[in-house]
Short mmCIF file of C-alpha atoms in Angstrom, two decimals:
data_model
loop_
_atom_site.label_atom_id
_atom_site.label_comp_id
_atom_site.label_asym_id
_atom_site.label_seq_id
_atom_site.Cartn_x
_atom_site.Cartn_y
_atom_site.Cartn_z
CA MET A 1 89.59 12.26 12.80
CA GLY A 2 87.72 14.26 9.87
CA MET A 3 84.49 16.31 10.63
CA VAL A 4 81.33 14.14 10.85
CA LYS A 5 79.23 14.58 7.96
CA PRO A 6 75.33 15.37 8.99
CA ASP A 7 72.63 13.39 8.26
CA LEU A 8 70.34 16.87 7.41
CA THR A 9 70.75 20.22 7.79
CA ILE A 10 67.72 22.45 8.31
CA PHE A 11 67.68 25.90 7.47
CA LEU A 12 65.54 28.31 8.60
CA ASP A 13 64.97 31.08 5.57
CA VAL A 14 63.69 34.65 7.30
CA ASN A 15 63.69 37.64 5.06
CA PRO A 16 66.32 39.68 5.76
CA LYS A 17 64.10 42.51 6.76
CA THR A 18 61.96 40.01 8.85
CA ALA A 19 65.09 39.30 10.67
CA MET A 20 66.26 43.00 11.23
CA MET A 21 62.96 43.78 12.77
CA ARG A 22 63.16 41.22 15.24
CA LYS A 23 66.87 42.31 15.76
CA TYR A 24 65.95 45.82 16.39
CA ASN A 25 62.76 44.46 18.83
CA GLU A 26 65.16 42.81 20.77
CA GLU A 27 66.06 44.00 24.37
CA GLY A 28 69.37 45.22 24.96
CA LYS A 29 70.30 44.98 21.30
CA GLU A 30 70.25 48.83 20.42
CA LYS A 31 74.08 48.09 18.51
CA LYS A 32 73.87 45.62 15.63
CA ASP A 33 76.92 44.57 14.34
CA MET A 34 77.80 44.50 10.67
CA PHE A 35 75.57 41.37 9.09
CA GLU A 36 72.00 42.79 11.52
CA ALA A 37 72.91 46.31 9.85
CA ASP A 38 73.42 45.76 5.94
CA ILE A 39 70.28 44.13 4.32
CA ALA A 40 72.68 43.86 0.83
CA MET A 41 75.09 41.51 2.91
CA GLN A 42 72.11 39.40 4.37
CA GLU A 43 70.68 38.77 1.27
CA GLN A 44 74.06 37.88 -0.66
CA ILE A 45 74.50 35.30 2.81
CA ARG A 46 70.87 33.92 1.80
CA SER A 47 71.69 33.11 -1.80
CA GLY A 48 74.81 31.54 -1.34
CA PHE A 49 72.51 28.96 1.48
CA ASN A 50 69.81 29.01 -1.62
CA GLY A 51 72.90 27.61 -3.46
CA LEU A 52 73.81 25.00 -0.96
CA ILE A 53 70.33 24.01 -0.56
CA GLU A 54 69.49 23.90 -4.29
CA ASN A 55 72.51 21.45 -4.85
CA ASN A 56 72.21 19.38 -1.37
CA VAL A 57 76.07 20.47 -1.02
CA TRP A 58 78.04 18.25 1.55
CA CYS A 59 74.26 16.82 3.22
CA GLU A 60 71.16 16.81 2.71
CA TRP A 61 69.37 19.86 3.45
CA LYS A 62 65.59 21.15 3.85
CA GLN A 63 63.89 24.54 4.17
CA VAL A 64 62.17 25.91 6.76
CA ASP A 65 60.14 29.33 6.44
CA GLY A 66 61.51 30.60 9.90
CA GLY A 67 59.23 34.00 8.89
CA GLY A 68 56.83 32.00 11.22
CA SER A 69 55.82 32.13 14.97
CA VAL A 70 58.24 29.92 16.81
CA LEU A 71 55.50 27.22 17.09
CA GLU A 72 55.21 27.47 13.46
CA VAL A 73 58.85 26.87 12.53
CA ARG A 74 58.75 23.69 15.29
CA ASP A 75 56.20 22.39 14.04
CA GLN A 76 57.63 22.36 10.20
CA ILE A 77 61.39 21.40 11.48
CA ILE A 78 59.38 18.43 13.40
CA THR A 79 57.75 18.01 9.44
CA GLU A 80 61.30 17.51 7.50
CA ILE A 81 62.64 15.57 10.71
#
């Protein structure tokens, strides 16, 4: 059996600096892994995902701004669905 293709992929786009601030404020996360500690790497990964989104690689993609509050992000996801 092959891999199931999703109807939709939602990408929660968060600015790497915002993501890093959130991780540093997370309780019990004193030590950062190699992805959390490297803004340049996070920017490269984000850029790669943007390419997938722009070209709808493998399935339909929707980009949601993940920089807002939990409720704001939830509302955006529901709108896209």
